[in-house]
């Protein structure tokens, strides 16, 4: 009878985290284990902590590795270490609440990996006021027949609009076929207004690139060769994988910050659990300056009001 491999203790910042089943294979096609995943997150520690800091965070867990089922976990389970930080968020529609992981240091990230977390999906607000987002997320989501060259073209249009608004966007690969652009905003508006601003921006991008972009809400009605600018990622309790989050696929891709001038040369699959540590060691966190300036949404909300006067109101928020 095979003996169970011993647990290992990992130093993660101020804390030591006991990692059980370190030899369990998480990525069968790559032959990478739970301990390999721990070492990956240690290697990008500053970046992943910055991306998650102070945000409620949903965990995508794979208790049996990618060969098993994925578990979406909001609540921190009983028995978590006393130093683990959480933040309580409410779900009024269901009259419920959840104490979600709230990363403030690297040890909390490694604890989550010990709990079989592969992907980290944070809110776009922080625990100081979870109802006031400080991160506007532009999600360029290609439809099934849309090639990556089209995503690149749309990203350049989005960059052009951001420049005209005087806003700094921080791009990253999604870890899939798309691109994300994050913009720090002043936490002065609720989720509804941030989503309205995001829709107004998406429509402006669509006006400039109508052959490549759609803002059509229902998936069945979208042209299959276009990029959907998914403004609803800014709705309350909608989350996407953070910068430096590994994605739960056999390629072990990583949602990776990139320079704007890299958009035309990089391919999404360039960035994996294997390749990103060396890139991070060389370049550091390309989103390191993201908190330096927060932008006002006033102009975008004026665009939203203009569109609404013209009868272009968006669909109701979805849960």
Tab-separated table of N, CA and C in Angstrom, residues 13-158:
chain	number	residue	atom	x	y	z
A	13	UNK	N	5.970	34.892	3.622
A	13	UNK	CA	5.963	36.156	4.349
A	13	UNK	C	6.100	35.919	5.832
A	14	UNK	N	5.156	36.424	6.610
A	14	UNK	CA	5.223	36.337	8.066
A	14	UNK	C	4.715	35.010	8.612
A	15	UNK	N	4.195	34.166	7.759
A	15	UNK	CA	3.532	32.957	8.240
A	15	UNK	C	4.096	31.698	7.588
A	16	UNK	N	3.950	30.609	8.321
A	16	UNK	CA	4.292	29.290	7.803
A	16	UNK	C	2.996	28.551	7.509
A	17	UNK	N	2.888	28.040	6.291
A	17	UNK	CA	1.668	27.348	5.867
A	17	UNK	C	2.003	25.884	5.623
A	18	UNK	N	1.253	25.010	6.245
A	18	UNK	CA	1.431	23.567	6.057
A	18	UNK	C	0.672	23.148	4.808
A	19	UNK	N	1.375	22.577	3.859
A	19	UNK	CA	0.781	22.156	2.595
A	19	UNK	C	0.695	20.639	2.579
A	20	UNK	N	-0.519	20.128	2.590
A	20	UNK	CA	-0.723	18.679	2.556
A	20	UNK	C	-0.806	18.202	1.114
A	21	UNK	N	-0.543	16.928	0.912
A	21	UNK	CA	-0.589	16.315	-0.422
A	21	UNK	C	0.201	17.115	-1.461
A	22	UNK	N	1.436	17.484	-1.157
A	22	UNK	CA	2.192	18.339	-2.086
A	22	UNK	C	2.449	17.696	-3.438
A	23	UNK	N	2.429	16.351	-3.502
A	23	UNK	CA	2.728	15.662	-4.755
A	23	UNK	C	1.486	15.377	-5.593
A	24	UNK	N	0.317	15.820	-5.117
A	24	UNK	CA	-0.898	15.586	-5.911
A	24	UNK	C	-0.781	16.334	-7.234
A	25	UNK	N	-1.025	15.637	-8.325
A	25	UNK	CA	-0.895	16.254	-9.648
A	25	UNK	C	-2.118	17.123	-9.920
A	26	UNK	N	-1.864	18.394	-10.161
A	26	UNK	CA	-2.939	19.339	-10.450
A	26	UNK	C	-3.106	19.566	-11.946
A	27	UNK	N	-2.010	19.531	-12.692
A	27	UNK	CA	-2.046	19.779	-14.135
A	27	UNK	C	-1.489	18.524	-14.830
A	28	UNK	N	-2.354	17.550	-15.111
A	28	UNK	CA	-1.875	16.257	-15.627
A	28	UNK	C	-1.048	16.367	-16.903
A	29	UNK	N	-1.459	17.227	-17.823
A	29	UNK	CA	-0.737	17.306	-19.097
A	29	UNK	C	0.657	17.905	-18.926
A	30	UNK	N	0.832	18.727	-17.880
A	30	UNK	CA	2.130	19.342	-17.616
A	30	UNK	C	2.922	18.569	-16.565
A	31	UNK	N	2.250	17.666	-15.858
A	31	UNK	CA	2.903	16.928	-14.784
A	31	UNK	C	3.215	17.794	-13.578
A	32	UNK	N	2.463	18.870	-13.397
A	32	UNK	CA	2.731	19.804	-12.305
A	32	UNK	C	1.827	19.517	-11.114
A	33	UNK	N	2.383	19.681	-9.931
A	33	UNK	CA	1.725	19.293	-8.692
A	33	UNK	C	1.210	20.498	-7.902
A	34	UNK	N	0.559	20.170	-6.812
A	34	UNK	CA	0.102	21.202	-5.890
A	34	UNK	C	1.287	22.031	-5.397
A	35	UNK	N	2.400	21.395	-5.093
A	35	UNK	CA	3.574	22.125	-4.624
A	35	UNK	C	4.134	23.031	-5.726
A	36	UNK	N	4.069	22.602	-6.967
A	36	UNK	CA	4.478	23.468	-8.080
A	36	UNK	C	3.611	24.725	-8.127
A	37	UNK	N	2.323	24.549	-7.877
A	37	UNK	CA	1.412	25.693	-7.866
A	37	UNK	C	1.762	26.639	-6.720
A	38	UNK	N	2.067	26.095	-5.560
A	38	UNK	CA	2.519	26.923	-4.429
A	38	UNK	C	3.746	27.726	-4.825
A	39	UNK	N	4.727	27.065	-5.421
A	39	UNK	CA	5.962	27.759	-5.801
A	39	UNK	C	5.705	28.834	-6.847
A	40	UNK	N	4.748	28.576	-7.754
A	40	UNK	CA	4.394	29.622	-8.722
A	40	UNK	C	3.895	30.867	-7.990
A	41	UNK	N	2.931	30.704	-7.088
A	41	UNK	CA	2.371	31.884	-6.409
A	41	UNK	C	3.408	32.569	-5.522
A	42	UNK	N	4.315	31.827	-4.949
A	42	UNK	CA	5.405	32.464	-4.213
A	42	UNK	C	6.260	33.327	-5.140
A	43	UNK	N	6.465	32.863	-6.368
A	43	UNK	CA	7.341	33.566	-7.301
A	43	UNK	C	6.760	34.887	-7.769
A	44	UNK	N	5.429	35.032	-7.730
A	44	UNK	CA	4.780	36.277	-8.159
A	44	UNK	C	4.102	36.946	-6.964
A	45	UNK	N	4.669	36.726	-5.782
A	45	UNK	CA	4.015	37.139	-4.547
A	45	UNK	C	3.577	38.583	-4.512
A	46	UNK	N	4.470	39.520	-4.820
A	46	UNK	CA	4.095	40.938	-4.767
A	46	UNK	C	2.952	41.239	-5.725
A	47	UNK	N	2.990	40.634	-6.908
A	47	UNK	CA	1.963	40.912	-7.910
A	47	UNK	C	0.600	40.369	-7.528
A	48	UNK	N	0.537	39.123	-7.065
A	48	UNK	CA	-0.763	38.552	-6.731
A	48	UNK	C	-1.356	39.227	-5.501
A	49	UNK	N	-0.520	39.600	-4.533
A	49	UNK	CA	-1.047	40.291	-3.356
A	49	UNK	C	-1.580	41.671	-3.751
A	50	UNK	N	-0.865	42.370	-4.620
A	50	UNK	CA	-1.347	43.688	-5.059
A	50	UNK	C	-2.681	43.545	-5.785
A	51	UNK	N	-2.818	42.541	-6.621
A	51	UNK	CA	-4.046	42.351	-7.384
A	51	UNK	C	-5.241	42.018	-6.497
A	52	UNK	N	-4.995	41.356	-5.373
A	52	UNK	CA	-6.080	40.897	-4.496
A	52	UNK	C	-6.281	41.768	-3.263
A	53	UNK	N	-5.365	42.656	-2.988
A	53	UNK	CA	-5.314	43.317	-1.687
A	53	UNK	C	-6.636	43.968	-1.291
A	54	UNK	N	-7.114	43.566	-0.112
A	54	UNK	CA	-8.283	44.158	0.543
A	54	UNK	C	-9.602	43.893	-0.183
A	55	UNK	N	-9.602	42.968	-1.152
A	55	UNK	CA	-10.819	42.717	-1.926
A	55	UNK	C	-11.487	41.415	-1.485
A	56	UNK	N	-12.823	41.386	-1.372
A	56	UNK	CA	-13.482	40.090	-1.224
A	56	UNK	C	-13.082	39.206	-2.391
A	57	UNK	N	-12.840	37.945	-2.127
A	57	UNK	CA	-12.275	37.086	-3.174
A	57	UNK	C	-12.970	35.734	-3.196
A	58	UNK	N	-13.524	35.403	-4.353
A	58	UNK	CA	-14.069	34.064	-4.547
A	58	UNK	C	-12.949	33.152	-5.037
A	59	UNK	N	-12.946	31.932	-4.538
A	59	UNK	CA	-11.908	30.964	-4.856
A	59	UNK	C	-12.453	29.894	-5.794
A	60	UNK	N	-11.708	29.616	-6.848
A	60	UNK	CA	-12.039	28.485	-7.709
A	60	UNK	C	-11.110	27.344	-7.322
A	61	UNK	N	-11.671	26.356	-6.640
A	61	UNK	CA	-10.898	25.276	-6.066
A	61	UNK	C	-11.034	23.999	-6.899
A	62	UNK	N	-9.951	23.235	-6.939
A	62	UNK	CA	-9.920	21.950	-7.632
A	62	UNK	C	-9.352	20.921	-6.657
A	63	UNK	N	-10.181	20.409	-5.743
A	63	UNK	CA	-9.670	19.513	-4.696
A	63	UNK	C	-8.936	18.285	-5.227
A	64	UNK	N	-9.298	17.818	-6.426
A	64	UNK	CA	-8.643	16.652	-7.005
A	64	UNK	C	-7.792	17.027	-8.212
A	65	UNK	N	-7.375	18.293	-8.289
A	65	UNK	CA	-6.658	18.745	-9.459
A	65	UNK	C	-7.609	18.981	-10.618
A	66	UNK	N	-7.061	19.349	-11.773
A	66	UNK	CA	-7.909	19.686	-12.912
A	66	UNK	C	-8.661	18.487	-13.459
A	67	UNK	N	-8.251	17.288	-13.070
A	67	UNK	CA	-8.972	16.092	-13.510
A	67	UNK	C	-10.302	15.947	-12.784
A	68	UNK	N	-10.476	16.684	-11.680
A	68	UNK	CA	-11.700	16.595	-10.901
A	68	UNK	C	-12.605	17.793	-11.132
A	69	UNK	N	-13.596	17.917	-10.268
A	69	UNK	CA	-14.577	18.991	-10.411
A	69	UNK	C	-14.063	20.293	-9.814
A	70	UNK	N	-14.568	21.395	-10.368
A	70	UNK	CA	-14.246	22.727	-9.847
A	70	UNK	C	-15.296	23.139	-8.826
A	71	UNK	N	-14.834	23.743	-7.729
A	71	UNK	CA	-15.712	24.234	-6.674
A	71	UNK	C	-15.578	25.752	-6.595
A	72	UNK	N	-16.693	26.472	-6.701
A	72	UNK	CA	-16.695	27.920	-6.512
A	72	UNK	C	-16.978	28.190	-5.041
A	73	UNK	N	-16.034	28.753	-4.341
A	73	UNK	CA	-16.181	28.935	-2.899
A	73	UNK	C	-16.082	30.399	-2.517
A	74	UNK	N	-17.141	30.899	-1.901
A	74	UNK	CA	-17.141	32.281	-1.405
A	74	UNK	C	-16.764	32.330	0.070
A	75	UNK	N	-17.288	31.421	0.840
A	75	UNK	CA	-17.106	31.482	2.292
A	75	UNK	C	-15.804	30.825	2.737
A	76	UNK	N	-15.090	31.497	3.609
A	76	UNK	CA	-13.915	30.889	4.224
A	76	UNK	C	-14.408	29.809	5.188
A	77	UNK	N	-13.893	28.595	5.098
A	77	UNK	CA	-14.402	27.508	5.936
A	77	UNK	C	-13.971	27.646	7.389
A	78	UNK	N	-14.683	26.961	8.249
A	78	UNK	CA	-14.286	26.896	9.652
A	78	UNK	C	-12.918	26.219	9.753
A	79	UNK	N	-12.160	26.622	10.741
A	79	UNK	CA	-10.852	26.041	10.937
A	79	UNK	C	-9.731	26.784	10.254
A	80	UNK	N	-10.048	27.908	9.621
A	80	UNK	CA	-8.992	28.709	8.993
A	80	UNK	C	-8.100	29.294	10.085
A	81	UNK	N	-6.834	29.559	9.778
A	81	UNK	CA	-5.932	30.095	10.799
A	81	UNK	C	-6.406	31.454	11.305
A	82	UNK	N	-6.117	31.779	12.558
A	82	UNK	CA	-6.629	33.030	13.151
A	82	UNK	C	-6.096	34.282	12.476
A	83	UNK	N	-4.965	34.188	11.791
A	83	UNK	CA	-4.404	35.366	11.136
A	83	UNK	C	-5.016	35.643	9.770
A	84	UNK	N	-5.844	34.724	9.271
A	84	UNK	CA	-6.438	34.895	7.945
A	84	UNK	C	-7.454	36.038	7.968
A	85	UNK	N	-7.341	36.956	7.030
A	85	UNK	CA	-8.242	38.099	6.958
A	85	UNK	C	-9.464	37.772	6.098
A	86	UNK	N	-10.617	38.245	6.534
A	86	UNK	CA	-11.857	38.073	5.777
A	86	UNK	C	-12.605	39.393	5.713
A	87	UNK	N	-13.584	39.445	4.834
A	87	UNK	CA	-14.486	40.595	4.757
A	87	UNK	C	-15.888	40.051	4.518
A	88	UNK	N	-16.852	40.625	5.225
A	88	UNK	CA	-18.236	40.162	5.096
A	88	UNK	C	-18.944	40.930	3.986
A	89	UNK	N	-19.546	40.198	3.074
A	89	UNK	CA	-20.358	40.803	2.030
A	89	UNK	C	-21.763	40.220	2.120
A	90	UNK	N	-22.731	41.024	1.732
A	90	UNK	CA	-24.136	40.616	1.840
A	90	UNK	C	-24.714	40.382	0.454
A	91	UNK	N	-25.729	39.541	0.421
A	91	UNK	CA	-26.446	39.245	-0.810
A	91	UNK	C	-27.932	39.477	-0.528
A	92	UNK	N	-28.384	40.733	-0.687
A	92	UNK	CA	-29.743	41.103	-0.264
A	92	UNK	C	-30.831	40.255	-0.902
A	93	UNK	N	-30.635	39.885	-2.155
A	93	UNK	CA	-31.681	39.123	-2.847
A	93	UNK	C	-31.985	37.823	-2.125
A	94	UNK	N	-30.962	37.226	-1.518
A	94	UNK	CA	-31.139	35.941	-0.839
A	94	UNK	C	-31.146	36.088	0.683
A	95	UNK	N	-31.000	37.329	1.164
A	95	UNK	CA	-30.946	37.603	2.603
A	95	UNK	C	-29.849	36.761	3.262
A	96	UNK	N	-28.681	36.767	2.622
A	96	UNK	CA	-27.545	36.004	3.127
A	96	UNK	C	-26.301	36.872	3.138
A	97	UNK	N	-25.284	36.339	3.795
A	97	UNK	CA	-23.982	37.006	3.763
A	97	UNK	C	-22.890	35.927	3.682
A	98	UNK	N	-21.686	36.375	3.366
A	98	UNK	CA	-20.541	35.461	3.312
A	98	UNK	C	-19.312	36.189	3.812
A	99	UNK	N	-18.504	35.493	4.603
A	99	UNK	CA	-17.202	36.009	5.015
A	99	UNK	C	-16.181	35.472	4.020
A	100	UNK	N	-15.778	36.339	3.087
A	100	UNK	CA	-14.889	35.922	2.004
A	100	UNK	C	-13.437	36.235	2.356
A	101	UNK	N	-12.538	35.485	1.741
A	101	UNK	CA	-11.114	35.756	1.897
A	101	UNK	C	-10.819	37.194	1.495
A	102	UNK	N	-9.978	37.863	2.279
A	102	UNK	CA	-9.577	39.246	1.998
A	102	UNK	C	-8.055	39.304	2.126
A	103	UNK	N	-7.375	39.137	1.005
A	103	UNK	CA	-5.914	39.016	1.025
A	103	UNK	C	-5.260	40.339	1.418
A	104	UNK	N	-4.350	40.257	2.375
A	104	UNK	CA	-3.531	41.406	2.765
A	104	UNK	C	-2.045	41.060	2.743
A	105	UNK	N	-1.740	39.761	2.614
A	105	UNK	CA	-0.348	39.308	2.671
A	105	UNK	C	-0.238	37.960	1.961
A	106	UNK	N	0.990	37.591	1.656
A	106	UNK	CA	1.227	36.403	0.847
A	106	UNK	C	0.767	35.122	1.526
A	107	UNK	N	0.875	35.053	2.855
A	107	UNK	CA	0.461	33.840	3.551
A	107	UNK	C	-0.977	33.457	3.261
A	108	UNK	N	-1.847	34.458	3.066
A	108	UNK	CA	-3.254	34.162	2.789
A	108	UNK	C	-3.428	33.554	1.404
A	109	UNK	N	-2.619	33.963	0.447
A	109	UNK	CA	-2.653	33.362	-0.880
A	109	UNK	C	-2.226	31.894	-0.799
A	110	UNK	N	-1.134	31.627	-0.098
A	110	UNK	CA	-0.624	30.251	-0.011
A	110	UNK	C	-1.591	29.376	0.783
A	111	UNK	N	-2.233	29.920	1.801
A	111	UNK	CA	-3.270	29.167	2.517
A	111	UNK	C	-4.364	28.735	1.541
A	112	UNK	N	-4.775	29.667	0.658
A	112	UNK	CA	-5.835	29.335	-0.297
A	112	UNK	C	-5.377	28.231	-1.249
A	113	UNK	N	-4.102	28.265	-1.660
A	113	UNK	CA	-3.599	27.199	-2.530
A	113	UNK	C	-3.575	25.876	-1.769
A	114	UNK	N	-3.201	25.915	-0.504
A	114	UNK	CA	-3.274	24.705	0.314
A	114	UNK	C	-4.700	24.156	0.339
A	115	UNK	N	-5.677	25.058	0.268
A	115	UNK	CA	-7.080	24.637	0.245
A	115	UNK	C	-7.536	24.280	-1.164
A	116	UNK	N	-6.588	24.037	-2.069
A	116	UNK	CA	-6.798	23.564	-3.435
A	116	UNK	C	-7.276	24.645	-4.397
A	117	UNK	N	-7.052	25.912	-4.055
A	117	UNK	CA	-7.414	27.004	-4.954
A	117	UNK	C	-6.418	27.086	-6.111
A	118	UNK	N	-6.939	27.171	-7.313
A	118	UNK	CA	-6.121	27.423	-8.501
A	118	UNK	C	-6.331	28.856	-8.976
A	119	UNK	N	-7.602	29.289	-9.055
A	119	UNK	CA	-7.932	30.624	-9.564
A	119	UNK	C	-8.426	31.532	-8.443
A	120	UNK	N	-8.052	32.808	-8.537
A	120	UNK	CA	-8.497	33.843	-7.600
A	120	UNK	C	-9.360	34.848	-8.355
A	121	UNK	N	-10.573	35.048	-7.867
A	121	UNK	CA	-11.531	35.948	-8.522
A	121	UNK	C	-11.985	37.025	-7.531
A	122	UNK	N	-11.296	38.162	-7.495
A	122	UNK	CA	-11.651	39.213	-6.530
A	122	UNK	C	-12.759	40.133	-7.028
A	123	UNK	N	-13.448	40.763	-6.090
A	123	UNK	CA	-14.379	41.836	-6.394
A	123	UNK	C	-13.596	43.043	-6.911
A	124	UNK	N	-14.314	43.994	-7.501
A	124	UNK	CA	-13.662	45.234	-7.921
A	124	UNK	C	-13.864	46.356	-6.909
A	125	UNK	N	-14.187	45.979	-5.675
A	125	UNK	CA	-14.249	46.925	-4.552
A	125	UNK	C	-13.422	46.356	-3.411
A	126	UNK	N	-13.160	47.213	-2.414
A	126	UNK	CA	-12.328	46.790	-1.283
A	126	UNK	C	-13.139	46.840	0.012
A	127	UNK	N	-12.567	46.253	1.045
A	127	UNK	CA	-13.333	46.072	2.277
A	127	UNK	C	-13.633	47.369	3.001
A	128	UNK	N	-12.910	48.459	2.699
A	128	UNK	CA	-13.245	49.741	3.321
A	128	UNK	C	-14.668	50.148	2.979
A	129	UNK	N	-15.130	49.826	1.787
A	129	UNK	CA	-16.521	50.039	1.381
A	129	UNK	C	-16.790	49.121	0.201
A	130	UNK	N	-17.324	47.963	0.486
A	130	UNK	CA	-17.499	46.967	-0.567
A	130	UNK	C	-18.547	47.378	-1.598
A	131	UNK	N	-19.311	48.428	-1.315
A	131	UNK	CA	-20.353	48.871	-2.253
A	131	UNK	C	-19.868	49.966	-3.194
A	132	UNK	N	-18.603	50.372	-3.092
A	132	UNK	CA	-18.067	51.444	-3.937
A	132	UNK	C	-16.820	50.923	-4.664
A	133	UNK	N	-16.974	50.465	-5.890
A	133	UNK	CA	-15.823	49.927	-6.624
A	133	UNK	C	-14.722	50.970	-6.830
A	134	UNK	N	-13.489	50.497	-6.817
A	134	UNK	CA	-12.355	51.366	-7.154
A	134	UNK	C	-11.613	50.834	-8.374
A	135	UNK	N	-12.195	49.819	-9.031
A	135	UNK	CA	-11.558	49.211	-10.189
A	135	UNK	C	-12.608	49.013	-11.274
A	136	UNK	N	-12.375	49.676	-12.401
A	136	UNK	CA	-13.237	49.504	-13.569
A	136	UNK	C	-12.548	48.507	-14.486
A	137	UNK	N	-13.289	47.487	-14.882
A	137	UNK	CA	-12.731	46.389	-15.653
A	137	UNK	C	-13.301	46.373	-17.061
A	138	UNK	N	-12.419	46.459	-18.043
A	138	UNK	CA	-12.790	46.383	-19.450
A	138	UNK	C	-12.430	44.978	-19.921
A	139	UNK	N	-13.442	44.201	-20.240
A	139	UNK	CA	-13.245	42.799	-20.620
A	139	UNK	C	-13.512	42.662	-22.110
A	140	UNK	N	-12.470	42.407	-22.885
A	140	UNK	CA	-12.598	42.195	-24.321
A	140	UNK	C	-12.743	40.696	-24.552
A	141	UNK	N	-13.975	40.279	-24.804
A	141	UNK	CA	-14.343	38.868	-24.831
A	141	UNK	C	-14.655	38.449	-26.266
A	142	UNK	N	-13.758	37.695	-26.925
A	142	UNK	CA	-14.003	37.314	-28.318
A	142	UNK	C	-15.071	36.242	-28.436
A	143	UNK	N	-15.942	36.411	-29.412
A	143	UNK	CA	-16.934	35.404	-29.721
A	143	UNK	C	-16.250	34.214	-30.422
A	144	UNK	N	-16.952	33.104	-30.589
A	144	UNK	CA	-16.296	31.853	-31.022
A	144	UNK	C	-15.501	31.946	-32.317
A	145	UNK	N	-15.941	32.755	-33.286
A	145	UNK	CA	-15.248	32.830	-34.575
A	145	UNK	C	-14.332	34.047	-34.681
A	146	UNK	N	-14.079	34.696	-33.571
A	146	UNK	CA	-13.256	35.903	-33.551
A	146	UNK	C	-11.796	35.519	-33.311
A	147	UNK	N	-10.905	35.986	-34.175
A	147	UNK	CA	-9.493	35.648	-33.999
A	147	UNK	C	-8.811	36.670	-33.087
A	148	UNK	N	-7.601	36.310	-32.666
A	148	UNK	CA	-6.909	37.162	-31.700
A	148	UNK	C	-6.438	38.470	-32.333
A	149	UNK	N	-6.238	38.483	-33.642
A	149	UNK	CA	-5.874	39.727	-34.316
A	149	UNK	C	-6.968	40.777	-34.131
A	150	UNK	N	-8.217	40.341	-34.127
A	150	UNK	CA	-9.325	41.266	-33.911
A	150	UNK	C	-9.323	41.786	-32.478
A	151	UNK	N	-9.034	40.920	-31.526
A	151	UNK	CA	-8.929	41.366	-30.127
A	151	UNK	C	-7.854	42.440	-30.009
A	152	UNK	N	-6.747	42.244	-30.670
A	152	UNK	CA	-5.674	43.242	-30.625
A	152	UNK	C	-6.138	44.580	-31.178
A	153	UNK	N	-6.854	44.555	-32.314
A	153	UNK	CA	-7.322	45.801	-32.913
A	153	UNK	C	-8.282	46.524	-31.976
A	154	UNK	N	-9.166	45.778	-31.335
A	154	UNK	CA	-10.121	46.390	-30.417
A	154	UNK	C	-9.405	46.962	-29.195
A	155	UNK	N	-8.379	46.272	-28.725
A	155	UNK	CA	-7.603	46.784	-27.599
A	155	UNK	C	-6.965	48.125	-27.941
A	156	UNK	N	-6.484	48.277	-29.174
A	156	UNK	CA	-5.889	49.556	-29.573
A	156	UNK	C	-6.935	50.662	-29.593
A	157	UNK	N	-8.152	50.342	-30.023
A	157	UNK	CA	-9.231	51.336	-29.998
A	157	UNK	C	-9.566	51.716	-28.559
A	158	UNK	N	-9.650	50.733	-27.685
A	158	UNK	CA	-9.919	51.014	-26.276
A	158	UNK	C	-8.837	51.912	-25.687
